Phi, psi and omega in degrees: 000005166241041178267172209279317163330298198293325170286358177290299184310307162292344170273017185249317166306325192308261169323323171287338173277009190083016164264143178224026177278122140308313197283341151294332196298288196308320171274334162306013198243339164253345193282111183281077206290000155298347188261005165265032191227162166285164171306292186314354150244358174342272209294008153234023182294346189251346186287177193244071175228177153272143187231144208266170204200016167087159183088341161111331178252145193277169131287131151298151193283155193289284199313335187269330188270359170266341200291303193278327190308297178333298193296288183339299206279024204280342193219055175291307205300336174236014173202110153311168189225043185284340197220100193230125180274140156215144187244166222045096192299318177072238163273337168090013158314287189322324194301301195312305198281007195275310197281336162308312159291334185216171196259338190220097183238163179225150179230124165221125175291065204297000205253119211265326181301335173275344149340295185293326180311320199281320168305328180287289177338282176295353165278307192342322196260043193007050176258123215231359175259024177238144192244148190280130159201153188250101191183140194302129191320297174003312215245358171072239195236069196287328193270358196241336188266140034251157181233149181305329176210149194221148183245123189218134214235037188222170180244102157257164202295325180197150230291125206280137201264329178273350162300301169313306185291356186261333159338136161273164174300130200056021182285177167240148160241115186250098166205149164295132171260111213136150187247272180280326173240128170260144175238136159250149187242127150248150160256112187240140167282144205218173166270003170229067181088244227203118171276129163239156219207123190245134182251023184108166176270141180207182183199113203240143152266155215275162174274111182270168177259144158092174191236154198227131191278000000 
């Protein structure tokens, strides 16, 4: 259930589903997403669902993580995509495919074992352009910032204001918003505030505070 066969069959879901980004396609079609998952889910590593990885937190559905990766990379040809922060590394599926794409990525995680989990994995997978944090989503990177792009694999109730200032003038922000019914939203910052863009109902773990060792 993980050959190759089988992974045609979700980017063939993929494409029908409205991603046409060759450069997400190609890379959601090599990032061998059974190695973020236990062996007891292997055999569903390919469906376009989401799976629990422990901790109270899912993998994303493929479709939702090509869907915002596609939105992130929409407008490179006029706004590079060189320094994209993202937050909750999780299993660290997204990650792979976030660092496969941009040249500089940072990731942070408030959850700390699945942090090291996810870190062991993507070095296995000799991906060597992403730097590591253990730290509430909430508060992005400040010392890292600014960036172009920002990701985010959590739900806070409502758009967090220190994210948007880390943003550069024309950066992006891709995250779900929302307690019981979620919505995703993109945002690109302008110079004279904040263009929004609503991308559909999705269902995300809410974004929480403080870090748990």
């Amino acid at each position: 259930m993980t050959s190759q066969r089988t992974r045609d069959r979700l980017i063939s879901r993929l494409i029908n589903l409205g991603i046409n980004d060759e450069r997400v396609l190609q890379v959601m079609r090599a990032v061998p997403r059974h190695c973020f998952l236990d062996e007891a889910m292997g055999t569903r590593s390919y469906e376009d669902t989401a799976l629990p990885i422990g901790y109270g937190q899912t993998i994303s559905q493929p479709i939702v993580v090509a869907s915002m990766t596609q939105w992130l990379l929409a407008d490179t040809h006029q706004q590079p995509m060189n320094k994209v922060l993202e937050i909750g590394t999780g299993s660290g599926y997204q990650t792979a495919i976030l660092s496969l794409l941009v040249p500089e990525l940072y990731t942070v995680e408030r959850i700390e074992p699945l942090m090291h989990k996810a870190q062991s994995i993507l070095t296995q997978l000799e991906l060597n352009n992403i730097t590591f944090d253990v730290s509430d989503g909430h508060w992005g990177w400040p010392s890292m910032a600014p960036f172009d792009g920002i990701i985010s694999a959590a739900a806070p109730e409502k758009l967090p204001e220190e994210l948007i200032s880390q943003l550069r003038t024309g950066g992006r922000l891709v995250m779900p918003i929302g307690e019981q019914e979620q919505l995703l939203y993109g945002f690109i910052k302008t110079s004279t505030g904040i263009k929004k863009t609503c991308l559909g109902e999705v269902l995300f773990v809410p974004m929480k505070q403080g870090i748990e060792a």
